[in-house]
Amino acid sequence: MTQTIEGSKKRRKKPILLYLFIIVLVIIAISIISFKKFVDNQLQPMAVENIKEIQIVIPKGTSSNGIAKILKDNNLIRNDLIFSLFAKYEKMDGKFKAGKYVLNNGMTQEEIMRKLVAGGVEKDSVTFTIPEGFELKQIAERLSEMGLVDKNSFLELTSKVSNFSSEFDFLKDVPEELSLEGYLYPDTYEVYTDVSEKDIVKKMLSRFDSLYTDELKAKAEELDLDINQVIALASIIEREGRVDSEREIISGVFHNRIKVGMALQSCATVQYILGERKPVLSTEDTLIDSPYNTYINQGLPPGPIASPGIRSIEAAVNPADVDYKFFVFNEDETGTHTFSVTYDEHKKAKNRIQNKR
């Protein structure tokens, strides 16, 4: 009887052990499948559209792990650990070469690895700087003087937003009839000497895209402004302001004028129409028939009048809480303005400044 009971217990144990074994196998299989999906996802390109060229430098003596970190920091790969493990699996580990590389965020990890094994490209590079407040024509002139672009080709290329709106989402909200005025971000850039006009434009647009953040977009929406209005206002602030501490106040003045239906009366917009930066405008100048003339038209001009820097862009969506509706340049080395609430105060400020001349 005892043997029968023990035999029965052993028979019951066998199915239980079998079930446990099957469950363990299922868990292992699910884990393997999940891990494979995770790895496959991490090996995918960073982008499938809006693909951008990215230049990197791999210093001599950099380990595979170090190279993986450089790639991760430049948004060329998703996971540096997976890249290092994949390099070992593909037997490319230790074969990567130092040098300069031009890669893009649409490349797979395998494509990047093969580039790194083949070696970098040695090209002469040059640095150029575009100051804040430059207009398209000034940008074209500077780049032309450096031998980087054909001035007329560059201006033709940048004359239509539609030439690049398919590659940059933010341009889809800019009226098609406008040029890229205001959207080529003023900064210092390094490019190869054989770079094309289009590559330079894309590089500058990419810089703008990286700086026009979701936070700025949210601020603009709160003020019921689209991107074109923000950059148009920012470009006026850029041209009118001379010190960073006043940019938000100048923005506040323009916002106040727009709210009460006053013309902005910005000299910078008339200077843009004239094609020269006259220090003093005549009455005739302020009456020029142009949609960009903010002396005779209410509200913002149709588009930007120059390339604003990030401080002016931030100021455009963060106007100071002030009552001012007027300002006049103090005409001294401080670069500051005198701000006024009423026109009478403004006239007194202008007279005081003129008497100091």
Short mmCIF file of C-alpha atoms in Angstrom, two decimals, residues 14 25 30-31 39 44 57 79 82 123 155 160-161 207 306 316:
data_model
loop_
_atom_site.label_atom_id
_atom_site.label_comp_id
_atom_site.label_asym_id
_atom_site.label_seq_id
_atom_site.Cartn_x
_atom_site.Cartn_y
_atom_site.Cartn_z
CA LYS A 14 6.33 14.22 -13.37
CA LEU A 25 10.91 27.46 -21.92
CA ILE A 30 9.42 35.34 -24.92
CA SER A 31 12.50 36.96 -23.40
CA VAL A 39 18.00 45.08 -30.36
CA GLN A 44 17.41 51.16 -36.82
CA VAL A 57 35.70 63.69 -35.69
CA ASN A 79 22.23 52.98 -28.02
CA ILE A 82 24.19 47.91 -28.51
CA LYS A 123 38.90 67.75 -46.69
CA LEU A 155 19.84 84.41 -53.40
CA LYS A 160 11.40 80.70 -51.94
CA VAL A 161 10.43 78.90 -48.74
CA ARG A 207 20.53 75.30 -36.59
CA ALA A 306 16.66 90.07 -40.89
CA ALA A 316 9.35 88.13 -29.04
#
